[in-house]
PDB file of C-alpha atoms in Angstrom:
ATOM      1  CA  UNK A   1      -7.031   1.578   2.286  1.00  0.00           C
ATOM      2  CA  UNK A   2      -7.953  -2.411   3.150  1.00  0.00           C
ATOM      3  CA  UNK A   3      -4.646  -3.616   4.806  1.00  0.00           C
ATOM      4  CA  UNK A   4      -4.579  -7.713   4.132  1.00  0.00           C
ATOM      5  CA  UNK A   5      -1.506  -9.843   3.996  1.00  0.00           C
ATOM      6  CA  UNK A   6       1.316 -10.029   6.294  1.00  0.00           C
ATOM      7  CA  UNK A   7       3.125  -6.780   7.509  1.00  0.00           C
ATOM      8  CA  UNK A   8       7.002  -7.904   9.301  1.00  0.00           C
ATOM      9  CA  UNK A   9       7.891  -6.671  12.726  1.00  0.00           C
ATOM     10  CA  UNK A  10      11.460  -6.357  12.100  1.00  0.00           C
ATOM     11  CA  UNK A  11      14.225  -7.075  15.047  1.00  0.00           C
ATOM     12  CA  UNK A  12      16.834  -4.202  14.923  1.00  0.00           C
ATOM     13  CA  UNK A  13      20.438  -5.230  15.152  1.00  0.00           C
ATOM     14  CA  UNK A  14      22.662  -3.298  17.458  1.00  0.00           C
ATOM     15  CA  UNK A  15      26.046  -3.111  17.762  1.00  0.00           C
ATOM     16  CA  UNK A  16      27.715  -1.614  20.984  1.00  0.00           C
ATOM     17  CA  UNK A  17      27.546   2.001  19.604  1.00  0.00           C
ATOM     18  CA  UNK A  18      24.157   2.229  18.475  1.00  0.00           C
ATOM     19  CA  UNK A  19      21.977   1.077  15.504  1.00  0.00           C
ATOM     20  CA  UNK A  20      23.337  -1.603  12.862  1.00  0.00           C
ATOM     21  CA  UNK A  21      22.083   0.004   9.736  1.00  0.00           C
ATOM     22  CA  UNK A  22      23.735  -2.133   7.117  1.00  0.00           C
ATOM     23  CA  UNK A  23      22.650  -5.475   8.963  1.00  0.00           C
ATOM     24  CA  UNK A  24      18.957  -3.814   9.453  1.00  0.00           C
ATOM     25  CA  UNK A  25      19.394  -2.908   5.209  1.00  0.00           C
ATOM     26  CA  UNK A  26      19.974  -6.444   4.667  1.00  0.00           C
ATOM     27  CA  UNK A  27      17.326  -8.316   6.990  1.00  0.00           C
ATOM     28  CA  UNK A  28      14.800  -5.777   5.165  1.00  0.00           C
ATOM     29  CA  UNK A  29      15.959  -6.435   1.964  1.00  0.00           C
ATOM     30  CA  UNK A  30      15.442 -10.593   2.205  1.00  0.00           C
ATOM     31  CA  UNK A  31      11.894  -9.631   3.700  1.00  0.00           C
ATOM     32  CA  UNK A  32      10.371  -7.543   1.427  1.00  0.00           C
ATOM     33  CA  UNK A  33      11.947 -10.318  -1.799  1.00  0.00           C
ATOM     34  CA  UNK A  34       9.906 -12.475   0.188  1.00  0.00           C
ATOM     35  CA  UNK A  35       7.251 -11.033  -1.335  1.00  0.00           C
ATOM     36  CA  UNK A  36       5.575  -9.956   2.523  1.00  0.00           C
ATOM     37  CA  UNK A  37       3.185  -7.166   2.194  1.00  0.00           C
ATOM     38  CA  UNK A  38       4.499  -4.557   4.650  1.00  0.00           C
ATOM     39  CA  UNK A  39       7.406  -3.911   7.232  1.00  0.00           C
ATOM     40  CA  UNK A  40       7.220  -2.460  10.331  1.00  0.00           C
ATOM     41  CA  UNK A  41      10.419  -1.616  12.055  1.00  0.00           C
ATOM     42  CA  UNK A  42       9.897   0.664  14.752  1.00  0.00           C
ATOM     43  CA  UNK A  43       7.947  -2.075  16.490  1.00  0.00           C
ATOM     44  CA  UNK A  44       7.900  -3.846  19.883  1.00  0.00           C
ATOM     45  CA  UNK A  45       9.687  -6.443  18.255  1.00  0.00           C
ATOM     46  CA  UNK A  46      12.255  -3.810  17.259  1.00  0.00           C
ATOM     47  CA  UNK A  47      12.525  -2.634  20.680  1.00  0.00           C
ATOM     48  CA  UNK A  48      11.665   0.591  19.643  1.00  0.00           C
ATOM     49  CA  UNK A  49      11.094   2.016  23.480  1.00  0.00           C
ATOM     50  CA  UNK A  50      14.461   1.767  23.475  1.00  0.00           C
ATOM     51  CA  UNK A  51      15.477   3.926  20.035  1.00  0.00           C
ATOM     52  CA  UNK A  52      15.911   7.542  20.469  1.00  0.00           C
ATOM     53  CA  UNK A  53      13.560   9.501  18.210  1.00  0.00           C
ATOM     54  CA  UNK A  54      16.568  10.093  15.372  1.00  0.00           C
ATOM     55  CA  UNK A  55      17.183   6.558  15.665  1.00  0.00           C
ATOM     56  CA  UNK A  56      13.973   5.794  14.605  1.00  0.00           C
ATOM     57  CA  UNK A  57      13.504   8.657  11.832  1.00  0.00           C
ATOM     58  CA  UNK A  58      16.536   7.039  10.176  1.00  0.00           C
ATOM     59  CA  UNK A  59      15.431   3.303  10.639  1.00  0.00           C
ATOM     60  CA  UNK A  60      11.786   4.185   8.721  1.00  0.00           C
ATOM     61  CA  UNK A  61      13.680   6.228   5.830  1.00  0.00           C
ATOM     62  CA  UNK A  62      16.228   2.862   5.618  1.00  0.00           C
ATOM     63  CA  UNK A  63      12.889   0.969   5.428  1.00  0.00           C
ATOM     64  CA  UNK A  64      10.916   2.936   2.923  1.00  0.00           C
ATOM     65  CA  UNK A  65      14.639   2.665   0.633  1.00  0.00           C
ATOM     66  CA  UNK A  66      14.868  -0.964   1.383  1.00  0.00           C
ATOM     67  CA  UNK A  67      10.510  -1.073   0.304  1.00  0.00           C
ATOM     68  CA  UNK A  68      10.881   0.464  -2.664  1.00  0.00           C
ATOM     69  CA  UNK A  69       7.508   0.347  -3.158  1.00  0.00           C
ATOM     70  CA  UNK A  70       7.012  -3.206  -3.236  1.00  0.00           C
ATOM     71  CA  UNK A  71       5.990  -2.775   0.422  1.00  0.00           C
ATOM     72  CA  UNK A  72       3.992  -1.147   2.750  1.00  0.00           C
ATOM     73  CA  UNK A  73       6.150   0.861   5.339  1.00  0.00           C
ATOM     74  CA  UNK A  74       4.589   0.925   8.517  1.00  0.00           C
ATOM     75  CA  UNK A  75       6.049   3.316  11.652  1.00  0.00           C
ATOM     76  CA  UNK A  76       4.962   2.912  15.100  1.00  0.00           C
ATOM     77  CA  UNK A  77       5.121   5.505  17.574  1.00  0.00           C
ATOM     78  CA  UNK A  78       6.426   3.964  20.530  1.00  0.00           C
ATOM     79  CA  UNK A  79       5.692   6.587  23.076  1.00  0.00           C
ATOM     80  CA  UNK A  80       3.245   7.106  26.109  1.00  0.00           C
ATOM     81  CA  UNK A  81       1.341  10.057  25.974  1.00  0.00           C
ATOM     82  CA  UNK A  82       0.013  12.101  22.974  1.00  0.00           C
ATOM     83  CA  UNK A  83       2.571  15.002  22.398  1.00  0.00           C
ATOM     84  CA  UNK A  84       5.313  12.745  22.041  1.00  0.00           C
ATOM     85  CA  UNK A  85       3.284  10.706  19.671  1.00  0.00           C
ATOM     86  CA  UNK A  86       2.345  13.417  17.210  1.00  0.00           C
ATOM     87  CA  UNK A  87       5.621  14.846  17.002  1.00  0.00           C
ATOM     88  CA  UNK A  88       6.577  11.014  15.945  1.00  0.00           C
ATOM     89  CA  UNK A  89       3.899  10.309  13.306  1.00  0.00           C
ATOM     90  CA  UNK A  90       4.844  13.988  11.887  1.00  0.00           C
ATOM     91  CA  UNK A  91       8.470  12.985  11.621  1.00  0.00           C
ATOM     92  CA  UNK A  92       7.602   9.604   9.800  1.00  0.00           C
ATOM     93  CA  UNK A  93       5.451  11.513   7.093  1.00  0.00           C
ATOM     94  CA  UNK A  94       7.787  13.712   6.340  1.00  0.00           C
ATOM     95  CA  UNK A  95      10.042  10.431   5.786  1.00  0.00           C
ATOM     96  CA  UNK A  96       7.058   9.411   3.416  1.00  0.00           C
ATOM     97  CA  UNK A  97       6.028   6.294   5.842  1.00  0.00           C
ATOM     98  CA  UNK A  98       2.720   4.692   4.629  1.00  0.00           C
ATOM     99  CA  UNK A  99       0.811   4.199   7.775  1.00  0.00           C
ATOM    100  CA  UNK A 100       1.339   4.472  11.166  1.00  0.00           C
ATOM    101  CA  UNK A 101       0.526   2.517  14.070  1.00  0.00           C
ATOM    102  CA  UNK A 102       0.106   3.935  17.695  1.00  0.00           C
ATOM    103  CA  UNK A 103       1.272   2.535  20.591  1.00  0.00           C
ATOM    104  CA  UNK A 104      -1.308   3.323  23.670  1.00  0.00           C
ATOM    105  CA  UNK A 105      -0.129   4.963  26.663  1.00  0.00           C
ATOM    106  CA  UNK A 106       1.457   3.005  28.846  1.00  0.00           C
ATOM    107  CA  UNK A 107       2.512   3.374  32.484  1.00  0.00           C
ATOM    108  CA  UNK A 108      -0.425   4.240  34.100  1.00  0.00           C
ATOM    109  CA  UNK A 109      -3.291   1.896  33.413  1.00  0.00           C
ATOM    110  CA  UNK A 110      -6.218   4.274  31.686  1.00  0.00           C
ATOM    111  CA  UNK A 111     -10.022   3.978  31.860  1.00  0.00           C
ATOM    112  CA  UNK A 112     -11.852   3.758  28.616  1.00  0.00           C
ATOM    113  CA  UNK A 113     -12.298   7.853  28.700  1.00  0.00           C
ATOM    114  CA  UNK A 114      -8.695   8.228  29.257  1.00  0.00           C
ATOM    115  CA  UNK A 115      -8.114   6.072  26.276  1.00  0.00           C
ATOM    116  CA  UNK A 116     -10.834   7.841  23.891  1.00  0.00           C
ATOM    117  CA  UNK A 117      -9.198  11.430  24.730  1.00  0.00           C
ATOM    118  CA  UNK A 118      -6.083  10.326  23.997  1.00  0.00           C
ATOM    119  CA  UNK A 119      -6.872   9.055  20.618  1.00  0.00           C
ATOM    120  CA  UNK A 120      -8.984  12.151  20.197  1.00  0.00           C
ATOM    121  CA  UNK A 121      -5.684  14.559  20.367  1.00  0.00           C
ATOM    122  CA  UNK A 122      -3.539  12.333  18.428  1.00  0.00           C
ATOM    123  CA  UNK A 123      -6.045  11.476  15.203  1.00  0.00           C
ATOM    124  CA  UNK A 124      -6.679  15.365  15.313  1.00  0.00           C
ATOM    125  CA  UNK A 125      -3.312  16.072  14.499  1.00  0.00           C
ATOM    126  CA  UNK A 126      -2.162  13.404  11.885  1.00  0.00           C
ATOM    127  CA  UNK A 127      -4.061  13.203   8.967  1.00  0.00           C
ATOM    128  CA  UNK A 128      -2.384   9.265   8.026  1.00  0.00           C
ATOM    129  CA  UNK A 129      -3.807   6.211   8.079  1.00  0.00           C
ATOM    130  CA  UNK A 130      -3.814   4.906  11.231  1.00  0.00           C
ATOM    131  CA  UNK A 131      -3.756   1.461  12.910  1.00  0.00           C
ATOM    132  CA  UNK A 132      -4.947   1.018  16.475  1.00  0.00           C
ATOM    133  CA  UNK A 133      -3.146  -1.749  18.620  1.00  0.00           C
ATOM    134  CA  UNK A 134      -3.795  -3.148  22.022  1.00  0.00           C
ATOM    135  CA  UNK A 135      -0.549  -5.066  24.027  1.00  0.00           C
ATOM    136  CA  UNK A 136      -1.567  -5.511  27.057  1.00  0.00           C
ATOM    137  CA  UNK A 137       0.893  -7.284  28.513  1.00  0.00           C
ATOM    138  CA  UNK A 138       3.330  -4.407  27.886  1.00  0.00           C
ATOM    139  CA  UNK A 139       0.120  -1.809  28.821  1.00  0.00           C
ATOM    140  CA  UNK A 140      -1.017  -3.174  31.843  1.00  0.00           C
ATOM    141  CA  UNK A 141      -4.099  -3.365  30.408  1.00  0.00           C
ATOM    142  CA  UNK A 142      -6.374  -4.235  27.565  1.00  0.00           C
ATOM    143  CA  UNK A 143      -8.313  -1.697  25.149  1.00  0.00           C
ATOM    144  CA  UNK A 144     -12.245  -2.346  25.046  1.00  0.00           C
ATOM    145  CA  UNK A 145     -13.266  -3.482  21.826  1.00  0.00           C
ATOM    146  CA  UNK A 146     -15.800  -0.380  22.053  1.00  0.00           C
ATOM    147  CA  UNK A 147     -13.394   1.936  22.240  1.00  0.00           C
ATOM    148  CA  UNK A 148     -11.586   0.769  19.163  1.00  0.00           C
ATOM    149  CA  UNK A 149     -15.134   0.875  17.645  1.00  0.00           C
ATOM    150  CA  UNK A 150     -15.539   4.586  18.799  1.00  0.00           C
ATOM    151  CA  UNK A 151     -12.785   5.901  17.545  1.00  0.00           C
ATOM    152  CA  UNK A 152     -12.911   4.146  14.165  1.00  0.00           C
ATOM    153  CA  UNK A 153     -16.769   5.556  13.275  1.00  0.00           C
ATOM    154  CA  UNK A 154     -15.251   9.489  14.378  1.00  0.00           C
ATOM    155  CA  UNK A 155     -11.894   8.825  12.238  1.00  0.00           C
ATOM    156  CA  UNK A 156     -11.663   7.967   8.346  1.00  0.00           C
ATOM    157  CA  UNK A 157      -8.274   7.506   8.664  1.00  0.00           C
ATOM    158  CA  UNK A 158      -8.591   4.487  11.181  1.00  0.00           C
ATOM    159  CA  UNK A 159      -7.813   1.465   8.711  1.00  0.00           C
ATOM    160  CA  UNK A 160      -7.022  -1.209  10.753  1.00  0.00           C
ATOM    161  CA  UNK A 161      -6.466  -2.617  14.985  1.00  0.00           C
ATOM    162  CA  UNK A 162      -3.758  -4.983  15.558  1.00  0.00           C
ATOM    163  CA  UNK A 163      -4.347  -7.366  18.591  1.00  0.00           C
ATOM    164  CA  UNK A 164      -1.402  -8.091  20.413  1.00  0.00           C
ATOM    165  CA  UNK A 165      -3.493  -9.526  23.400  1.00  0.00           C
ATOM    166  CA  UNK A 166      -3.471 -13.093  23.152  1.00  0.00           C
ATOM    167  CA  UNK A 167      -7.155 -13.279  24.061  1.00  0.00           C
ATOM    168  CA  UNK A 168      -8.738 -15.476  21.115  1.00  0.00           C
ATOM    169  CA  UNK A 169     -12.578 -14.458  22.318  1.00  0.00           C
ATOM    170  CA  UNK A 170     -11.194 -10.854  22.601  1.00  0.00           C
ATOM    171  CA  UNK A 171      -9.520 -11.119  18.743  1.00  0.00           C
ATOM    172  CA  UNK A 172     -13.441 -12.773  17.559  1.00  0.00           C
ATOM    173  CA  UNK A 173     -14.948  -9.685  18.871  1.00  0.00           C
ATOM    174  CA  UNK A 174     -12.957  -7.304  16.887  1.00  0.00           C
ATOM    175  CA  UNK A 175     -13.129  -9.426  13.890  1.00  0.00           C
ATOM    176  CA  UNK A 176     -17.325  -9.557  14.757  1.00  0.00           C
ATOM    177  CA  UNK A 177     -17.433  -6.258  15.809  1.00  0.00           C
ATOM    178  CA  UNK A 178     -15.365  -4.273  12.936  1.00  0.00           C
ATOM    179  CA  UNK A 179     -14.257  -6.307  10.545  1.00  0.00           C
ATOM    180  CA  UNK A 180     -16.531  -4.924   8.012  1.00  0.00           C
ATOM    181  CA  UNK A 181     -15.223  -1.397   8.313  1.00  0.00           C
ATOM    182  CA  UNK A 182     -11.526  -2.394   9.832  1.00  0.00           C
ATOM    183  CA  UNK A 183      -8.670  -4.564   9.178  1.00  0.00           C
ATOM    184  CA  UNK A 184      -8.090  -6.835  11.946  1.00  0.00           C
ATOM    185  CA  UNK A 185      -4.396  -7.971  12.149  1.00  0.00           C
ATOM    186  CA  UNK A 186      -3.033 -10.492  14.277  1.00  0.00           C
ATOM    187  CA  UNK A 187      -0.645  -9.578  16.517  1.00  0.00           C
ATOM    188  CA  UNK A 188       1.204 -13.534  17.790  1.00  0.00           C
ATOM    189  CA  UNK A 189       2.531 -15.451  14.687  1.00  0.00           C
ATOM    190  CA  UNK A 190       0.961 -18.965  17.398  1.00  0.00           C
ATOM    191  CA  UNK A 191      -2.283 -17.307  16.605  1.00  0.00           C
ATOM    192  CA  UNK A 192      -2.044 -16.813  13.282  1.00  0.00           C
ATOM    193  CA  UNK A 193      -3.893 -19.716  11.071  1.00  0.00           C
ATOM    194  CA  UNK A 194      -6.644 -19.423  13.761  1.00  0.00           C
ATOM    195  CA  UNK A 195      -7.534 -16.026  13.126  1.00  0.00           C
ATOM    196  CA  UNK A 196      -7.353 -16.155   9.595  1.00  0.00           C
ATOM    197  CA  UNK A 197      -9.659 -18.943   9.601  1.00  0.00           C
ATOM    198  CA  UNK A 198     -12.169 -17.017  11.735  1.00  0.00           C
ATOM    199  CA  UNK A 199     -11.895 -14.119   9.605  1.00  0.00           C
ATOM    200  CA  UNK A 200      -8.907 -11.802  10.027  1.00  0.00           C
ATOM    201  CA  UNK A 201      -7.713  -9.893   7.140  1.00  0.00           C
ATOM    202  CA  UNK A 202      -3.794 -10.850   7.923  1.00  0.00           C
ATOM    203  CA  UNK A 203      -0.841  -9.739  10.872  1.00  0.00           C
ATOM    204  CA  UNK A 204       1.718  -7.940  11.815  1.00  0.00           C
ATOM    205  CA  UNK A 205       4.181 -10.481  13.104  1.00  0.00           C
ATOM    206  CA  UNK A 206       7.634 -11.246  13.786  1.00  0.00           C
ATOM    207  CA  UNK A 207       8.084 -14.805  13.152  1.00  0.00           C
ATOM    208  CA  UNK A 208       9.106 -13.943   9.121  1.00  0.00           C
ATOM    209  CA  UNK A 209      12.401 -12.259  10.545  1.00  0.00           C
ATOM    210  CA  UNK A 210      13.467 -15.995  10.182  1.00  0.00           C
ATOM    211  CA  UNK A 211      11.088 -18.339   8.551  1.00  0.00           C
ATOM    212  CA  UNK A 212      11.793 -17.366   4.790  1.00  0.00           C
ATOM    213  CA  UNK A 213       8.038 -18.119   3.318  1.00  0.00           C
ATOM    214  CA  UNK A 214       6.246 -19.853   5.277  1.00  0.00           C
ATOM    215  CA  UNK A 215       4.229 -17.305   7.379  1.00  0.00           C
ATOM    216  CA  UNK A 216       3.205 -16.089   3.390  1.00  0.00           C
ATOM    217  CA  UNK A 217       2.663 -19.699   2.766  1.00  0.00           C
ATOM    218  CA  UNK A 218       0.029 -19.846   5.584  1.00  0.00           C
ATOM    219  CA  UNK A 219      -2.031 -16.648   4.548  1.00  0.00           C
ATOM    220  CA  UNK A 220      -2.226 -17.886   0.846  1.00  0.00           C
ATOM    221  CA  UNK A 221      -3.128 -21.453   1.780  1.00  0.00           C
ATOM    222  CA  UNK A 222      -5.883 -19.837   3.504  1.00  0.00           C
ATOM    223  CA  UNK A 223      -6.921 -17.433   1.063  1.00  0.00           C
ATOM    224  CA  UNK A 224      -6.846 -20.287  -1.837  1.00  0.00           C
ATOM    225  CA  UNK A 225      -9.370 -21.981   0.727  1.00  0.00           C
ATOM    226  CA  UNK A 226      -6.657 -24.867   1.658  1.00  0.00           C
ATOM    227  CA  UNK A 227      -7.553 -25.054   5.073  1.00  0.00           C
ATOM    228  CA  UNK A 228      -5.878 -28.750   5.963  1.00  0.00           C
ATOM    229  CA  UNK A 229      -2.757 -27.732   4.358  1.00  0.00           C
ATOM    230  CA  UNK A 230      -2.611 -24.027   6.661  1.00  0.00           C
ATOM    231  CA  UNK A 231      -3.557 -25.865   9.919  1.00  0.00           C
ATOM    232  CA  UNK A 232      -0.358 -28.842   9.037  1.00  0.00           C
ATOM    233  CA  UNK A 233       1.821 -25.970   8.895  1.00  0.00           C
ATOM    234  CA  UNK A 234       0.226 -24.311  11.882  1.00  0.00           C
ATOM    235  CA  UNK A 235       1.106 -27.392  13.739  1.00  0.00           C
ATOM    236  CA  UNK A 236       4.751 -28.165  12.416  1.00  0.00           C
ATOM    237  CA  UNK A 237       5.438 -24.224  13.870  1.00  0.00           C
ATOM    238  CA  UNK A 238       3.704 -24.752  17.418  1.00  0.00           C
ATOM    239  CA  UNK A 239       6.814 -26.096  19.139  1.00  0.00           C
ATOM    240  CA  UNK A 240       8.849 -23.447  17.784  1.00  0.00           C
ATOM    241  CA  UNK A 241       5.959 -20.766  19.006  1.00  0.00           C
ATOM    242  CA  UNK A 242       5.524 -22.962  21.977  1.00  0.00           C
ATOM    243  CA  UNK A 243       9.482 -22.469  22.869  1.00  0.00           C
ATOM    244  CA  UNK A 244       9.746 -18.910  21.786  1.00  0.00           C
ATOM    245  CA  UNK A 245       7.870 -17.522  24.369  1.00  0.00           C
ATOM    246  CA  UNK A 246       7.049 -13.860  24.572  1.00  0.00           C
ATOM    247  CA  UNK A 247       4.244 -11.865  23.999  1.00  0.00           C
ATOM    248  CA  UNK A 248       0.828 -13.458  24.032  1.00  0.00           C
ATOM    249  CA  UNK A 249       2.308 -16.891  25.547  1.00  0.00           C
ATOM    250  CA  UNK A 250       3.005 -16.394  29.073  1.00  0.00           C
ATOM    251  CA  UNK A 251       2.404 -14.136  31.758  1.00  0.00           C
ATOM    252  CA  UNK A 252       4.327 -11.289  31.326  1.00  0.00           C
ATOM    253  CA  UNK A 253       7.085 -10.057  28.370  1.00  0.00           C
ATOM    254  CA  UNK A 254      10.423 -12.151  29.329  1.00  0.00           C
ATOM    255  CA  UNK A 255      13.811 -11.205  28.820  1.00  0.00           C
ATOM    256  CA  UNK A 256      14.115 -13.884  25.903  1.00  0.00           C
ATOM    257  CA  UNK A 257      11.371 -11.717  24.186  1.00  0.00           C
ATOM    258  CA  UNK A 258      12.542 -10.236  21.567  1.00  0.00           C
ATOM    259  CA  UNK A 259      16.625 -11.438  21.719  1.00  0.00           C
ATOM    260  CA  UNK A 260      15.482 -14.944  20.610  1.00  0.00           C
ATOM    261  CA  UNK A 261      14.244 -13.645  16.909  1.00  0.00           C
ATOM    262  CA  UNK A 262      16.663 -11.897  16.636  1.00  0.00           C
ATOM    263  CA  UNK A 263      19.229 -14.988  17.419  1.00  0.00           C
ATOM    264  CA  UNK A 264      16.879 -16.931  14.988  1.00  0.00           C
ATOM    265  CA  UNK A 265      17.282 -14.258  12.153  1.00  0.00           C
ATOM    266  CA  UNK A 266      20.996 -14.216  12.763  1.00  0.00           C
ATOM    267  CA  UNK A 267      21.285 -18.097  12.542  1.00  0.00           C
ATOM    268  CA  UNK A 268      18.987 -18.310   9.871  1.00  0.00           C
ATOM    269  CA  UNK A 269      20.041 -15.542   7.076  1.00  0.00           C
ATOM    270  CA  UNK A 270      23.999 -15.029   8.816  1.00  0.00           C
ATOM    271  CA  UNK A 271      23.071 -11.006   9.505  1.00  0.00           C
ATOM    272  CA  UNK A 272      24.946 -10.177  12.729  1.00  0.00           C
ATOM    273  CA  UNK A 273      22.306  -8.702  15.180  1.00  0.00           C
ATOM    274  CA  UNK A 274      24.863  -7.859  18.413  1.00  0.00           C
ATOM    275  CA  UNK A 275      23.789  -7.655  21.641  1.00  0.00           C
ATOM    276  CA  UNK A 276      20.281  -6.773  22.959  1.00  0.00           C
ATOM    277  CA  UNK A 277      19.379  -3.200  23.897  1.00  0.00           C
ATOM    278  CA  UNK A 278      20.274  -3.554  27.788  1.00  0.00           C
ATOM    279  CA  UNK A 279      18.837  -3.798  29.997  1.00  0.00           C
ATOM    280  CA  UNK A 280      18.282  -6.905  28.221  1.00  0.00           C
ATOM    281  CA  UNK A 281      19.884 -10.128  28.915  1.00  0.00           C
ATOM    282  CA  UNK A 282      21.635 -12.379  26.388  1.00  0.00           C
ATOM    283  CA  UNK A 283      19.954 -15.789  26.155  1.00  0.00           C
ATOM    284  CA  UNK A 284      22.569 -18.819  27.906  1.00  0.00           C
ATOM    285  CA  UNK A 285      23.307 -21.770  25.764  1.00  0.00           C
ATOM    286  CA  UNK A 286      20.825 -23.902  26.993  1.00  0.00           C
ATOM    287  CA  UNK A 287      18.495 -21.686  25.201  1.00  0.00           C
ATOM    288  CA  UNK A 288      20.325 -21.186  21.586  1.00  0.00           C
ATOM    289  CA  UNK A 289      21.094 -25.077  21.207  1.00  0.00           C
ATOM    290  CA  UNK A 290      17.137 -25.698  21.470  1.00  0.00           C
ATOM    291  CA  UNK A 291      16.852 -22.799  19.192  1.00  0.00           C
ATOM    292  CA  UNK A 292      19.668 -23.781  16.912  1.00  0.00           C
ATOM    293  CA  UNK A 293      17.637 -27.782  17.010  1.00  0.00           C
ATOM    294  CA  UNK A 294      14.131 -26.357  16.312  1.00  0.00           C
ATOM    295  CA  UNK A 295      15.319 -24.180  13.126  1.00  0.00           C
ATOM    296  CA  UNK A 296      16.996 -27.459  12.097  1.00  0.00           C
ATOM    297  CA  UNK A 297      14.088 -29.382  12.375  1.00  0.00           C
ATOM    298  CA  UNK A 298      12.297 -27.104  10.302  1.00  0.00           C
ATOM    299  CA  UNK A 299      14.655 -26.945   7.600  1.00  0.00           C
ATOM    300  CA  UNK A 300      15.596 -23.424   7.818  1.00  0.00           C
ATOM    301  CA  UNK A 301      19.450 -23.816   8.705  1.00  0.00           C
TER     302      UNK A 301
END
């Protein structure tokens, strides 16, 4: 399997007794007629540390319904240590999801054997493809490149790493490194047009919960070699990335990270997302009239 294209980290909409379903149906639904390659709800974005495992079984069967097959279904396991993370990736193939992505441990900050043993046990066990990711500013730390490089030679079913680490020069050495065997995916819509440029084979990104087509706008003006045209684009989205905030773009993950997509994605296609999974805070109003001015400005409400 070569993974290219655009995969959606989907927001999950709450309400105050658990999962929206129907709003999460419906946010799906306007993603994948899009025309975006995959979505990926059980994601960081989705605040999937926070779903309880049959919370998360039933959000990747409503995804592979919504799919239909027009769209890669992509389940991530969310989970720190390797037990917990097979028992996951079994529950998602018996839902029929197309590839899975692992979360690292997290908690403890690993050495590189650490890392490799843990990957051993899990890629034993789960015979699906696979994508490796590295967030290291949920982690604590970042995943060598030669780890990644490791495990992908011993495992067939490694197809792709998605770099969630905000480090451009670390991102050039996976794409140097293996992006002849791998997919490398981009993991922070700012950083998207870059990568592509330099030779990434797509992303798995959140910034289509709300921007209709224009994150597919910017892979296909780069695949049809329109490089001026991606990089305009690029530019009219940096104050938006630049306000947004979040992974990749400061320090650590604020508390705006992810409620503010999923404000945007309410404002932009009327879906009611509810409150953030506490202990998350709501954003104040300072914060949704900028947001509310910036989708404006970009024609999108």
């Amino acid at each position: 399997m070569k993974l290219e294209g655009v995969i959606v980290a989907t927001v999950t909409p709450f309400t105050k007794d658990g999962v929206n379903y129907e709003g999460l149906r419906l946010l799906l639904s306007k993603i994948v007629e899009a025309g975006y390659h995959g979505v990926f709800p059980t994601s960081s974005t989705g605040e999937v540390t926070k779903l309880t495992v049959e919370e998360r079984v039933r959000v990747m069967q409503l995804a592979k319904e919504a799919a239909g097959g027009r769209a890669l279904v992509v389940g991530g396991t969310g989970t720190g240590d390797h037990v917990s993370t097979i028992e996951v990736a079994r529950r998602y193939r018996d839902v029929g999801v197309d590839l899975l992505l692992i979360t690292p441990p997290y908690y403890i900050q690993y050495d590189w054997a650490a890392l490799y043993a843990f990957y051993k046990k899990v890629l034993d066990k789960v015979d699906m493809p696979v994508i490796l990711y590295t967030i290291p500013l949920a982690t604590g730390y970042n995943i060598p490149v030669e780890v990644f490089e490791l495990v992908a030679n011993e495992y067939s079913q490694v197809v792709g790493v998605k770099d969630s680490s905000g480090d451009f020069r670390y991102h050039l050495d996976l794409i140097h490194l293996l992006g002849r065997r791998l997919s490398v995916l981009q993991g922070l819509d700012m950083l998207f047009v870059p990568s592509l440029l330099m030779g990434a084979h797509g992303g798995v990104l959140a910034g289509p919960n709300f921007l209709g087509g224009l994150t597919l706008k910017e892979y296909q003006l780069v695949r049809e070699g329109k490089v001026a045209e991606a990089v305009e684009l690029h530019n009219k989205l940096m104050p938006l990335w630049r306000f947004m905030g979040g992974c990749g773009l400061v320090g650590k993950l604020g508390g705006k990270w992810p409620t503010l997509y999923k404000l945007a994605a309410q404002l932009v296609h009327g879906v009611d997302m509810g409150p953030p999974r506490e202990p998350l805070p709501p954003v104040d109003d300072k914060d949704v009239k900028e947001l509310q001015k910036l989708l404006k400005e970009l024609g999108l409400i």
